[in-house]
Amino acid sequence: MKPAATISQSDIAPPAHESALAAISGRARDYASLTKPRIVFMVLITVVVGYVLGARGGPHPATLLSTLVGTGLVAASASCLNQWMERARDARMRRTANRALPRKRVSPREASILGAVLGCAGMALLLAGANVPAAAVAGTTLAMYVLVYTPLKPRTTLNTAIGAIPGALPPVIGWAASTGTIGMEAFALFLIVFLWQFPHFLAIAWLYREDYARGGMRMLPNVDPDGSITARQATLYALSLVPASLLPTMIGLAGHVYFTGALLLSLAYLAAAVRFWAGVSDAGARRLLRMSFLYLPLVLLLLVLNPPA
Ligand code: HEM
Ligand SMILES: CC(C)=CCC/C(C)=C/CC/C(C)=C/COP(=O)(O)OP(=O)(O)O
């Protein structure tokens, strides 16, 4: 029988090419995580909706593709630069301490270069493959997110109201890419996503209030310990989202099935906010956050599926 002592490391270690592949895929995962892929995906859904509604009757696949890839790259750049700027604060918060920068799996220099390259590539693609209005809105979105919202996070609780502007501009990018203009319809899409964000991030701000305080971020729950103002604000914004959700039908952008669906969904979102307000709790905030993840994709789907009669 072969004595145990003769079993060498090479008997159990993976072959060299396999560990090299694992190291490369680990690196790729670290870089990809800097782009917050799930948020970029959701942002791109709002872009598609803006584009398709603007292009009813004749979407141009090549322009749509350039718009999506271009905006995706710009949004990825925004997240990357945001994490580069917040690396020290992210290290102090549990939710973000495991990110690639605080864990030192990617260097600040690499992240800033990646952010700049993604941003330039995305802007160039939008200019070449979409149009100037779409590129201008995307550039404004990037600048507002990175140069205004991100530096304001540790300074004022108004940061989120300002961050909601770049958050709501992506459907306008889509609309501008397909129509070359920014009109009333683009404003209706902007308004829905803008108002939708308040209950979304106020629920998050409540759930992570201790974490935000550790990181020195000024969020409403940090100056509102019993959550009454936070929950009231979430409810008021959910309430204003009810008429805003109906606007697309009123301005001839969507039909009556959309109207009914949007009414029911916005009332359900409002009910979750009211329930959170009636008895502020983590469970209530979690329900409201889950409802936010349900409301937006469904309303956007109805918008695309139900054109005006
Ligand atoms: C001021 C505006 C916003 C703020 C402060 C905000 C904040 C956040 C935070 C902190 C999370 C992480 C929650 C967690 O880890 O449990 C999150 C998740 C998410 N947000 Fe927002 N958000 C905003 C706007 C938006 C917009 C405009 C979209 C897309 C249209 C969006 C889509 C998402 C998605 C899809 C997730 C889940 C991502 C994941 O699980 O990785 N958010 N948001
Ligand atoms: C085209 C383009 C530039 C699109 C960008 C749109 C975008 C990134 C929307 C997200 C909005 C937002 C304020 C997210 C929260 O970031 P956060 O910094 O509060 O999140 P964190 O605390 O998890 O870092």
mmCIF file of C-alpha atoms and ligand atoms in Angstrom:
data_model
loop_
_atom_site.group_PDB
_atom_site.id
_atom_site.type_symbol
_atom_site.label_atom_id
_atom_site.label_comp_id
_atom_site.label_asym_id
_atom_site.label_seq_id
_atom_site.Cartn_x
_atom_site.Cartn_y
_atom_site.Cartn_z
ATOM 1 C CA MET A 1 0.000 0.000 0.000
ATOM 2 C CA LYS A 2 1.224 3.553 -0.824
ATOM 3 C CA PRO A 3 2.187 5.303 2.468
ATOM 4 C CA ALA A 4 0.220 8.528 3.187
ATOM 5 C CA ALA A 5 3.452 10.536 3.406
ATOM 6 C CA THR A 6 4.135 9.995 -0.300
ATOM 7 C CA ILE A 7 0.945 11.847 -1.383
ATOM 8 C CA SER A 8 2.316 15.127 -2.666
ATOM 9 C CA GLN A 9 0.626 18.529 -3.221
ATOM 10 C CA SER A 10 0.559 17.843 -6.953
ATOM 11 C CA ASP A 11 -1.768 14.849 -6.292
ATOM 12 C CA ILE A 12 -4.485 17.135 -4.895
ATOM 13 C CA ALA A 13 -3.814 20.617 -6.388
ATOM 14 C CA PRO A 14 -5.642 21.450 -9.654
ATOM 15 C CA PRO A 15 -3.463 21.575 -12.772
ATOM 16 C CA ALA A 16 -1.691 24.921 -13.311
ATOM 17 C CA HIS A 17 -3.897 25.939 -16.280
ATOM 18 C CA GLU A 18 -7.042 25.412 -14.156
ATOM 19 C CA SER A 19 -5.820 27.655 -11.331
ATOM 20 C CA ALA A 20 -4.766 30.309 -13.876
ATOM 21 C CA LEU A 21 -8.300 30.190 -15.346
ATOM 22 C CA ALA A 22 -9.831 30.455 -11.854
ATOM 23 C CA ALA A 23 -7.637 33.490 -11.109
ATOM 24 C CA ILE A 24 -8.655 35.180 -14.384
ATOM 25 C CA SER A 25 -12.361 34.538 -13.810
ATOM 26 C CA GLY A 26 -12.016 35.836 -10.221
ATOM 27 C CA ARG A 27 -10.458 39.055 -11.541
ATOM 28 C CA ALA A 28 -13.201 39.418 -14.186
ATOM 29 C CA ARG A 29 -15.827 38.976 -11.452
ATOM 30 C CA ASP A 30 -14.149 41.698 -9.355
ATOM 31 C CA TYR A 31 -14.104 44.156 -12.274
ATOM 32 C CA ALA A 32 -17.690 43.262 -13.228
ATOM 33 C CA SER A 33 -18.875 43.836 -9.649
ATOM 34 C CA LEU A 34 -17.651 47.444 -9.880
ATOM 35 C CA THR A 35 -20.366 48.074 -12.462
ATOM 36 C CA LYS A 36 -23.313 47.014 -10.171
ATOM 37 C CA PRO A 37 -24.690 44.761 -12.945
ATOM 38 C CA ARG A 38 -28.183 44.217 -11.497
ATOM 39 C CA ILE A 39 -28.847 47.964 -11.275
ATOM 40 C CA VAL A 40 -27.438 48.472 -14.792
ATOM 41 C CA PHE A 41 -29.803 45.741 -16.025
ATOM 42 C CA MET A 42 -32.824 47.486 -14.479
ATOM 43 C CA VAL A 43 -31.640 50.850 -15.856
ATOM 44 C CA LEU A 44 -31.450 49.287 -19.327
ATOM 45 C CA ILE A 45 -35.023 48.032 -19.047
ATOM 46 C CA THR A 46 -36.125 51.666 -18.550
ATOM 47 C CA VAL A 47 -34.026 52.663 -21.587
ATOM 48 C CA VAL A 48 -35.661 49.990 -23.789
ATOM 49 C CA VAL A 49 -39.106 51.159 -22.731
ATOM 50 C CA GLY A 50 -38.283 54.799 -23.534
ATOM 51 C CA TYR A 51 -36.845 53.752 -26.897
ATOM 52 C CA VAL A 52 -39.680 51.408 -27.907
ATOM 53 C CA LEU A 53 -42.416 53.888 -26.945
ATOM 54 C CA GLY A 54 -40.699 56.585 -28.976
ATOM 55 C CA ALA A 55 -40.217 54.279 -31.947
ATOM 56 C CA ARG A 56 -43.717 52.774 -32.113
ATOM 57 C CA GLY A 57 -44.274 51.527 -35.591
ATOM 58 C CA GLY A 58 -40.627 51.280 -36.560
ATOM 59 C CA PRO A 59 -37.880 50.562 -34.052
ATOM 60 C CA HIS A 60 -34.433 50.498 -35.661
ATOM 61 C CA PRO A 61 -32.574 47.448 -34.238
ATOM 62 C CA ALA A 62 -29.060 48.845 -34.854
ATOM 63 C CA THR A 63 -29.855 52.160 -33.137
ATOM 64 C CA LEU A 64 -31.545 50.335 -30.253
ATOM 65 C CA LEU A 65 -28.465 48.129 -29.823
ATOM 66 C CA SER A 66 -26.077 51.114 -29.828
ATOM 67 C CA THR A 67 -28.339 52.923 -27.360
ATOM 68 C CA LEU A 68 -28.436 49.937 -25.020
ATOM 69 C CA VAL A 69 -24.742 49.112 -25.137
ATOM 70 C CA GLY A 70 -23.779 52.804 -24.972
ATOM 71 C CA THR A 71 -26.054 53.575 -22.018
ATOM 72 C CA GLY A 72 -25.025 50.323 -20.317
ATOM 73 C CA LEU A 73 -21.368 51.354 -20.559
ATOM 74 C CA VAL A 74 -22.116 54.862 -19.225
ATOM 75 C CA ALA A 75 -24.185 53.442 -16.342
ATOM 76 C CA ALA A 76 -21.414 50.924 -15.570
ATOM 77 C CA SER A 77 -18.921 53.798 -15.576
ATOM 78 C CA ALA A 78 -21.146 55.754 -13.142
ATOM 79 C CA SER A 79 -21.236 52.854 -10.681
ATOM 80 C CA CYS A 80 -17.516 52.244 -11.015
ATOM 81 C CA LEU A 81 -16.596 55.885 -10.387
ATOM 82 C CA ASN A 82 -19.117 56.045 -7.514
ATOM 83 C CA GLN A 83 -17.415 53.074 -5.828
ATOM 84 C CA TRP A 84 -13.984 54.553 -6.477
ATOM 85 C CA MET A 85 -15.037 57.799 -4.754
ATOM 86 C CA GLU A 86 -16.731 55.998 -1.854
ATOM 87 C CA ARG A 87 -14.120 53.292 -1.213
ATOM 88 C CA ALA A 88 -13.175 54.529 2.285
ATOM 89 C CA ARG A 89 -16.802 54.915 3.423
ATOM 90 C CA ASP A 90 -17.789 51.592 1.786
ATOM 91 C CA ALA A 91 -15.119 49.896 3.944
ATOM 92 C CA ARG A 92 -16.956 51.103 7.070
ATOM 93 C CA MET A 93 -20.401 49.803 6.084
ATOM 94 C CA ARG A 94 -21.367 46.112 6.394
ATOM 95 C CA ARG A 95 -23.443 46.129 3.171
ATOM 96 C CA THR A 96 -20.526 47.407 1.114
ATOM 97 C CA ALA A 97 -17.406 46.288 3.038
ATOM 98 C CA ASN A 98 -17.062 43.204 0.836
ATOM 99 C CA ARG A 99 -16.897 45.169 -2.403
ATOM 100 C CA ALA A 100 -13.821 44.753 -4.579
ATOM 101 C CA LEU A 101 -12.257 48.126 -3.649
ATOM 102 C CA PRO A 102 -12.565 47.943 0.167
ATOM 103 C CA ARG A 103 -11.359 44.301 -0.013
ATOM 104 C CA LYS A 104 -8.371 45.559 -2.054
ATOM 105 C CA ARG A 105 -9.067 43.032 -4.823
ATOM 106 C CA VAL A 106 -8.958 45.939 -7.298
ATOM 107 C CA SER A 107 -6.763 49.010 -6.815
ATOM 108 C CA PRO A 108 -8.239 52.545 -6.799
ATOM 109 C CA ARG A 109 -6.143 53.315 -9.877
ATOM 110 C CA GLU A 110 -7.574 50.345 -11.791
ATOM 111 C CA ALA A 111 -11.135 51.304 -10.802
ATOM 112 C CA SER A 112 -10.719 54.927 -11.837
ATOM 113 C CA ILE A 113 -9.202 53.934 -15.185
ATOM 114 C CA LEU A 114 -11.954 51.357 -15.789
ATOM 115 C CA GLY A 115 -14.623 53.966 -14.922
ATOM 116 C CA ALA A 116 -13.109 56.537 -17.289
ATOM 117 C CA VAL A 117 -12.678 54.044 -20.157
ATOM 118 C CA LEU A 118 -16.241 52.696 -19.817
ATOM 119 C CA GLY A 119 -17.633 56.242 -19.714
ATOM 120 C CA CYS A 120 -15.696 57.400 -22.805
ATOM 121 C CA ALA A 121 -16.590 54.236 -24.749
ATOM 122 C CA GLY A 122 -20.284 54.564 -23.852
ATOM 123 C CA MET A 123 -20.440 58.256 -24.789
ATOM 124 C CA ALA A 124 -18.628 57.603 -28.099
ATOM 125 C CA LEU A 125 -21.042 54.779 -28.953
ATOM 126 C CA LEU A 126 -24.087 56.913 -28.157
ATOM 127 C CA LEU A 127 -22.753 59.750 -30.322
ATOM 128 C CA ALA A 128 -21.883 57.441 -33.215
ATOM 129 C CA GLY A 129 -24.786 54.978 -33.056
ATOM 130 C CA ALA A 130 -27.674 56.917 -31.464
ATOM 131 C CA ASN A 131 -27.798 60.717 -31.605
ATOM 132 C CA VAL A 132 -26.628 63.928 -29.923
ATOM 133 C CA PRO A 133 -29.726 64.431 -27.699
ATOM 134 C CA ALA A 134 -29.411 60.869 -26.293
ATOM 135 C CA ALA A 135 -25.674 61.337 -25.695
ATOM 136 C CA ALA A 136 -26.301 64.728 -24.052
ATOM 137 C CA VAL A 137 -28.869 63.260 -21.636
ATOM 138 C CA ALA A 138 -26.538 60.325 -20.843
ATOM 139 C CA GLY A 139 -23.618 62.724 -20.191
ATOM 140 C CA THR A 140 -25.829 64.811 -17.895
ATOM 141 C CA THR A 141 -26.942 61.652 -16.071
ATOM 142 C CA LEU A 142 -23.357 60.537 -15.542
ATOM 143 C CA ALA A 143 -22.224 63.989 -14.365
ATOM 144 C CA MET A 144 -25.158 64.374 -11.970
ATOM 145 C CA TYR A 145 -24.631 60.937 -10.461
ATOM 146 C CA VAL A 146 -20.860 61.148 -10.065
ATOM 147 C CA LEU A 147 -20.215 64.873 -9.573
ATOM 148 C CA VAL A 148 -23.358 65.947 -7.694
ATOM 149 C CA TYR A 149 -25.140 63.012 -6.015
ATOM 150 C CA THR A 150 -22.084 61.052 -4.837
ATOM 151 C CA PRO A 151 -20.272 63.994 -3.117
ATOM 152 C CA LEU A 152 -23.584 65.067 -1.486
ATOM 153 C CA LYS A 153 -24.209 61.697 0.217
ATOM 154 C CA PRO A 154 -22.154 62.515 3.331
ATOM 155 C CA ARG A 155 -23.293 66.172 3.345
ATOM 156 C CA THR A 156 -27.089 66.430 3.180
ATOM 157 C CA THR A 157 -30.137 64.215 3.507
ATOM 158 C CA LEU A 158 -31.368 65.873 0.306
ATOM 159 C CA ASN A 159 -28.787 63.752 -1.570
ATOM 160 C CA THR A 160 -31.362 61.107 -2.492
ATOM 161 C CA ALA A 161 -33.845 63.617 -3.937
ATOM 162 C CA ILE A 162 -30.995 64.824 -6.159
ATOM 163 C CA GLY A 163 -29.826 61.272 -6.945
ATOM 164 C CA ALA A 164 -33.365 60.506 -8.089
ATOM 165 C CA ILE A 165 -32.846 62.874 -11.067
ATOM 166 C CA PRO A 166 -30.060 60.825 -12.731
ATOM 167 C CA GLY A 167 -31.940 57.702 -11.607
ATOM 168 C CA ALA A 168 -34.970 58.785 -13.670
ATOM 169 C CA LEU A 169 -33.163 60.056 -16.776
ATOM 170 C CA PRO A 170 -32.401 56.691 -18.503
ATOM 171 C CA PRO A 171 -35.907 56.309 -20.051
ATOM 172 C CA VAL A 172 -35.401 59.834 -21.429
ATOM 173 C CA ILE A 173 -32.149 58.613 -23.053
ATOM 174 C CA GLY A 174 -34.153 55.855 -24.772
ATOM 175 C CA TRP A 175 -36.881 58.255 -25.903
ATOM 176 C CA ALA A 176 -34.318 60.774 -27.186
ATOM 177 C CA ALA A 177 -32.455 58.010 -29.073
ATOM 178 C CA SER A 178 -35.554 56.961 -31.005
ATOM 179 C CA THR A 179 -37.210 60.351 -31.555
ATOM 180 C CA GLY A 180 -34.306 62.831 -31.483
ATOM 181 C CA THR A 181 -36.401 64.983 -29.124
ATOM 182 C CA ILE A 182 -37.390 65.264 -25.473
ATOM 183 C CA GLY A 183 -41.095 66.000 -25.108
ATOM 184 C CA MET A 184 -44.029 65.556 -22.809
ATOM 185 C CA GLU A 185 -43.950 61.745 -23.203
ATOM 186 C CA ALA A 186 -40.323 61.595 -22.039
ATOM 187 C CA PHE A 187 -41.277 63.782 -19.080
ATOM 188 C CA ALA A 188 -44.089 61.362 -18.102
ATOM 189 C CA LEU A 189 -41.611 58.445 -18.096
ATOM 190 C CA PHE A 190 -39.111 60.533 -16.102
ATOM 191 C CA LEU A 191 -41.778 61.424 -13.539
ATOM 192 C CA ILE A 192 -42.832 57.812 -12.956
ATOM 193 C CA VAL A 193 -39.264 56.589 -12.344
ATOM 194 C CA PHE A 194 -38.413 59.727 -10.315
ATOM 195 C CA LEU A 195 -41.346 59.300 -7.897
ATOM 196 C CA TRP A 196 -40.960 55.490 -7.773
ATOM 197 C CA GLN A 197 -37.476 55.887 -6.303
ATOM 198 C CA PHE A 198 -38.511 57.628 -3.087
ATOM 199 C CA PRO A 199 -40.293 54.706 -1.387
ATOM 200 C CA HIS A 200 -37.558 52.438 -2.892
ATOM 201 C CA PHE A 201 -34.602 54.220 -1.332
ATOM 202 C CA LEU A 202 -36.369 55.398 1.844
ATOM 203 C CA ALA A 203 -37.132 51.737 2.635
ATOM 204 C CA ILE A 204 -33.464 50.917 1.980
ATOM 205 C CA ALA A 205 -32.294 53.912 4.037
ATOM 206 C CA TRP A 206 -34.446 52.696 6.952
ATOM 207 C CA LEU A 207 -33.210 49.092 6.717
ATOM 208 C CA TYR A 208 -29.542 50.141 6.536
ATOM 209 C CA ARG A 209 -29.794 53.167 8.866
ATOM 210 C CA GLU A 210 -27.060 51.932 11.244
ATOM 211 C CA ASP A 211 -24.813 51.057 8.343
ATOM 212 C CA TYR A 212 -25.270 54.482 6.703
ATOM 213 C CA ALA A 213 -24.458 56.132 10.063
ATOM 214 C CA ARG A 214 -21.268 54.023 10.334
ATOM 215 C CA GLY A 215 -20.227 55.161 6.873
ATOM 216 C CA GLY A 216 -21.037 58.814 7.645
ATOM 217 C CA MET A 217 -23.760 59.017 4.967
ATOM 218 C CA ARG A 218 -26.534 61.496 5.761
ATOM 219 C CA MET A 219 -29.808 59.687 5.156
ATOM 220 C CA LEU A 220 -33.224 60.748 6.440
ATOM 221 C CA PRO A 221 -33.577 57.915 9.025
ATOM 222 C CA ASN A 222 -30.350 59.091 10.678
ATOM 223 C CA VAL A 223 -32.047 62.343 11.726
ATOM 224 C CA ASP A 224 -35.435 60.674 12.206
ATOM 225 C CA PRO A 225 -34.855 57.915 14.783
ATOM 226 C CA ASP A 226 -38.481 56.731 15.034
ATOM 227 C CA GLY A 227 -38.879 56.660 11.237
ATOM 228 C CA SER A 228 -42.095 58.706 11.236
ATOM 229 C CA ILE A 229 -40.801 61.344 8.777
ATOM 230 C CA THR A 230 -39.158 58.686 6.571
ATOM 231 C CA ALA A 231 -42.362 56.629 6.355
ATOM 232 C CA ARG A 232 -44.534 59.721 5.818
ATOM 233 C CA GLN A 233 -42.303 60.855 2.955
ATOM 234 C CA ALA A 234 -42.408 57.382 1.400
ATOM 235 C CA THR A 235 -46.217 57.496 1.607
ATOM 236 C CA LEU A 236 -46.522 61.000 0.114
ATOM 237 C CA TYR A 237 -44.304 60.083 -2.848
ATOM 238 C CA ALA A 238 -46.193 56.800 -3.360
ATOM 239 C CA LEU A 239 -49.412 58.826 -3.312
ATOM 240 C CA SER A 240 -48.159 61.260 -5.958
ATOM 241 C CA LEU A 241 -47.080 58.268 -8.043
ATOM 242 C CA VAL A 242 -50.757 57.209 -8.413
ATOM 243 C CA PRO A 243 -51.778 60.091 -10.755
ATOM 244 C CA ALA A 244 -48.288 60.164 -12.323
ATOM 245 C CA SER A 245 -48.635 56.462 -13.260
ATOM 246 C CA LEU A 246 -51.858 57.286 -15.136
ATOM 247 C CA LEU A 247 -50.318 60.107 -17.187
ATOM 248 C CA PRO A 248 -49.193 57.873 -20.104
ATOM 249 C CA THR A 249 -52.820 56.993 -20.934
ATOM 250 C CA MET A 250 -53.917 60.603 -20.541
ATOM 251 C CA ILE A 251 -51.308 61.878 -22.987
ATOM 252 C CA GLY A 252 -51.906 59.133 -25.540
ATOM 253 C CA LEU A 253 -48.803 57.061 -24.820
ATOM 254 C CA ALA A 254 -50.612 53.958 -23.521
ATOM 255 C CA GLY A 255 -54.033 52.341 -23.565
ATOM 256 C CA HIS A 256 -56.716 51.442 -21.055
ATOM 257 C CA VAL A 257 -55.304 48.085 -19.973
ATOM 258 C CA TYR A 258 -52.188 49.998 -18.952
ATOM 259 C CA PHE A 259 -54.363 52.524 -17.094
ATOM 260 C CA THR A 260 -56.084 49.819 -15.036
ATOM 261 C CA GLY A 261 -52.880 47.889 -14.355
ATOM 262 C CA ALA A 262 -50.923 51.022 -13.409
ATOM 263 C CA LEU A 263 -53.736 52.145 -11.119
ATOM 264 C CA LEU A 264 -53.780 48.787 -9.296
ATOM 265 C CA LEU A 265 -50.003 48.582 -9.047
ATOM 266 C CA SER A 266 -49.585 52.139 -7.776
ATOM 267 C CA LEU A 267 -52.358 51.551 -5.216
ATOM 268 C CA ALA A 268 -50.580 48.387 -4.051
ATOM 269 C CA TYR A 269 -47.300 50.343 -3.750
ATOM 270 C CA LEU A 270 -49.179 53.057 -1.829
ATOM 271 C CA ALA A 271 -50.741 50.437 0.458
ATOM 272 C CA ALA A 272 -47.276 49.042 1.274
ATOM 273 C CA ALA A 273 -46.071 52.580 2.092
ATOM 274 C CA VAL A 274 -49.120 53.325 4.269
ATOM 275 C CA ARG A 275 -48.587 50.029 6.117
ATOM 276 C CA PHE A 276 -44.956 50.994 6.716
ATOM 277 C CA TRP A 277 -46.092 54.393 8.013
ATOM 278 C CA ALA A 278 -48.793 52.905 10.261
ATOM 279 C CA GLY A 279 -46.198 50.923 12.190
ATOM 280 C CA VAL A 280 -42.599 51.667 11.234
ATOM 281 C CA SER A 281 -40.637 48.400 11.249
ATOM 282 C CA ASP A 282 -37.936 46.573 9.326
ATOM 283 C CA ALA A 283 -40.552 44.087 8.114
ATOM 284 C CA GLY A 284 -42.661 46.960 6.752
ATOM 285 C CA ALA A 285 -39.649 48.483 4.997
ATOM 286 C CA ARG A 286 -38.784 45.106 3.480
ATOM 287 C CA ARG A 287 -42.352 44.692 2.180
ATOM 288 C CA LEU A 288 -42.205 48.185 0.667
ATOM 289 C CA LEU A 289 -38.825 47.448 -0.966
ATOM 290 C CA ARG A 290 -40.160 44.171 -2.425
ATOM 291 C CA MET A 291 -43.177 46.054 -3.769
ATOM 292 C CA SER A 292 -40.828 48.589 -5.406
ATOM 293 C CA PHE A 293 -39.102 45.731 -7.253
ATOM 294 C CA LEU A 294 -42.501 44.486 -8.444
ATOM 295 C CA TYR A 295 -44.053 47.853 -9.391
ATOM 296 C CA LEU A 296 -41.447 49.178 -11.815
ATOM 297 C CA PRO A 297 -40.908 46.201 -14.156
ATOM 298 C CA LEU A 298 -44.655 45.490 -14.320
ATOM 299 C CA VAL A 299 -45.651 49.078 -15.071
ATOM 300 C CA LEU A 300 -42.951 49.280 -17.754
ATOM 301 C CA LEU A 301 -44.102 45.976 -19.267
ATOM 302 C CA LEU A 302 -47.714 47.197 -19.422
ATOM 303 C CA LEU A 303 -46.566 50.424 -21.071
ATOM 304 C CA VAL A 304 -44.880 48.511 -23.872
ATOM 305 C CA LEU A 305 -47.606 45.888 -24.288
ATOM 306 C CA ASN A 306 -50.590 48.236 -24.339
ATOM 307 C CA PRO A 307 -50.288 51.000 -26.932
ATOM 308 C CA PRO A 308 -53.123 53.545 -27.168
ATOM 309 C CA ALA A 309 -56.168 52.383 -29.147
HETATM 310 C C1 HEM B 1 -31.521 57.872 -5.415
HETATM 311 C C2 HEM B 1 -31.879 56.761 -6.041
HETATM 312 C C3 HEM B 1 -31.551 55.362 -5.573
HETATM 313 C C4 HEM B 1 -30.921 54.937 -4.446
HETATM 314 C C5 HEM B 1 -30.328 55.763 -3.299
HETATM 315 C C6 HEM B 1 -30.854 53.487 -4.515
HETATM 316 C C7 HEM B 1 -30.228 52.696 -3.591
HETATM 317 C C8 HEM B 1 -30.150 51.335 -3.674
HETATM 318 C C9 HEM B 1 -29.399 50.512 -2.757
HETATM 319 C C10 HEM B 1 -28.559 51.013 -1.603
HETATM 320 C C11 HEM B 1 -29.595 49.222 -3.131
HETATM 321 C C12 HEM B 1 -28.983 47.990 -2.464
HETATM 322 C C13 HEM B 1 -30.000 47.376 -1.534
HETATM 323 C C14 HEM B 1 -29.481 46.128 -0.850
HETATM 324 O O1 HEM B 1 -28.301 45.788 -0.990
HETATM 325 O O2 HEM B 1 -30.300 45.484 -0.132
HETATM 326 C C15 HEM B 1 -30.461 49.228 -4.291
HETATM 327 C C16 HEM B 1 -30.881 48.100 -4.944
HETATM 328 C C17 HEM B 1 -31.418 48.135 -6.182
HETATM 329 N N1 HEM B 1 -31.829 49.237 -6.890
HETATM 330 FE FE1 HEM B 1 -31.822 51.135 -6.207
HETATM 331 N N2 HEM B 1 -31.447 53.070 -5.680
HETATM 332 C C18 HEM B 1 -31.865 54.170 -6.364
HETATM 333 C C19 HEM B 1 -32.432 54.187 -7.618
HETATM 334 C C20 HEM B 1 -32.570 53.083 -8.414
HETATM 335 C C21 HEM B 1 -32.920 53.117 -9.823
HETATM 336 C C22 HEM B 1 -33.163 54.367 -10.638
HETATM 337 C C23 HEM B 1 -32.969 51.840 -10.245
HETATM 338 C C24 HEM B 1 -33.270 51.299 -11.612
HETATM 339 C C25 HEM B 1 -34.120 51.812 -12.441
HETATM 340 C C26 HEM B 1 -32.659 50.991 -9.113
HETATM 341 C C27 HEM B 1 -32.647 49.621 -9.149
HETATM 342 C C28 HEM B 1 -32.230 48.838 -8.127
HETATM 343 C C29 HEM B 1 -32.119 47.386 -8.225
HETATM 344 C C30 HEM B 1 -32.461 46.529 -9.445
HETATM 345 C C31 HEM B 1 -31.608 46.940 -7.007
HETATM 346 C C32 HEM B 1 -31.285 45.500 -6.603
HETATM 347 C C33 HEM B 1 -29.836 45.323 -6.945
HETATM 348 C C34 HEM B 1 -29.187 44.175 -6.289
HETATM 349 O O3 HEM B 1 -29.817 43.387 -5.587
HETATM 350 O O4 HEM B 1 -27.960 44.093 -6.516
HETATM 351 N N3 HEM B 1 -32.429 51.785 -8.026
HETATM 352 N N4 HEM B 1 -30.792 50.519 -4.600
HETATM 353 C C1 LIG B 2 -26.721 56.377 -17.895
HETATM 354 C C2 LIG B 2 -26.400 56.461 -16.471
HETATM 355 C C3 LIG B 2 -25.211 57.244 -16.062
HETATM 356 C C4 LIG B 2 -27.181 55.840 -15.597
HETATM 357 C C5 LIG B 2 -26.920 55.853 -14.163
HETATM 358 C C6 LIG B 2 -28.165 55.595 -13.474
HETATM 359 C C7 LIG B 2 -27.909 55.029 -12.131
HETATM 360 C C8 LIG B 2 -26.571 54.524 -11.741
HETATM 361 C C9 LIG B 2 -28.967 54.918 -11.359
HETATM 362 C C10 LIG B 2 -28.888 54.437 -9.988
HETATM 363 C C11 LIG B 2 -29.423 55.519 -9.102
HETATM 364 C C12 LIG B 2 -28.838 55.531 -7.750
HETATM 365 C C13 LIG B 2 -28.808 56.876 -7.149
HETATM 366 C C14 LIG B 2 -28.397 54.415 -7.135
HETATM 367 C C15 LIG B 2 -27.842 54.388 -5.749
HETATM 368 O O1 LIG B 2 -26.487 54.535 -5.728
HETATM 369 P P1 LIG B 2 -25.712 54.565 -4.353
HETATM 370 O O2 LIG B 2 -24.388 55.222 -4.581
HETATM 371 O O3 LIG B 2 -26.541 55.188 -3.291
HETATM 372 O O4 LIG B 2 -25.537 53.033 -4.028
HETATM 373 P P2 LIG B 2 -24.479 52.323 -3.052
HETATM 374 O O5 LIG B 2 -24.674 52.892 -1.684
HETATM 375 O O6 LIG B 2 -24.877 50.868 -3.149
HETATM 376 O O7 LIG B 2 -23.110 52.596 -3.613
#
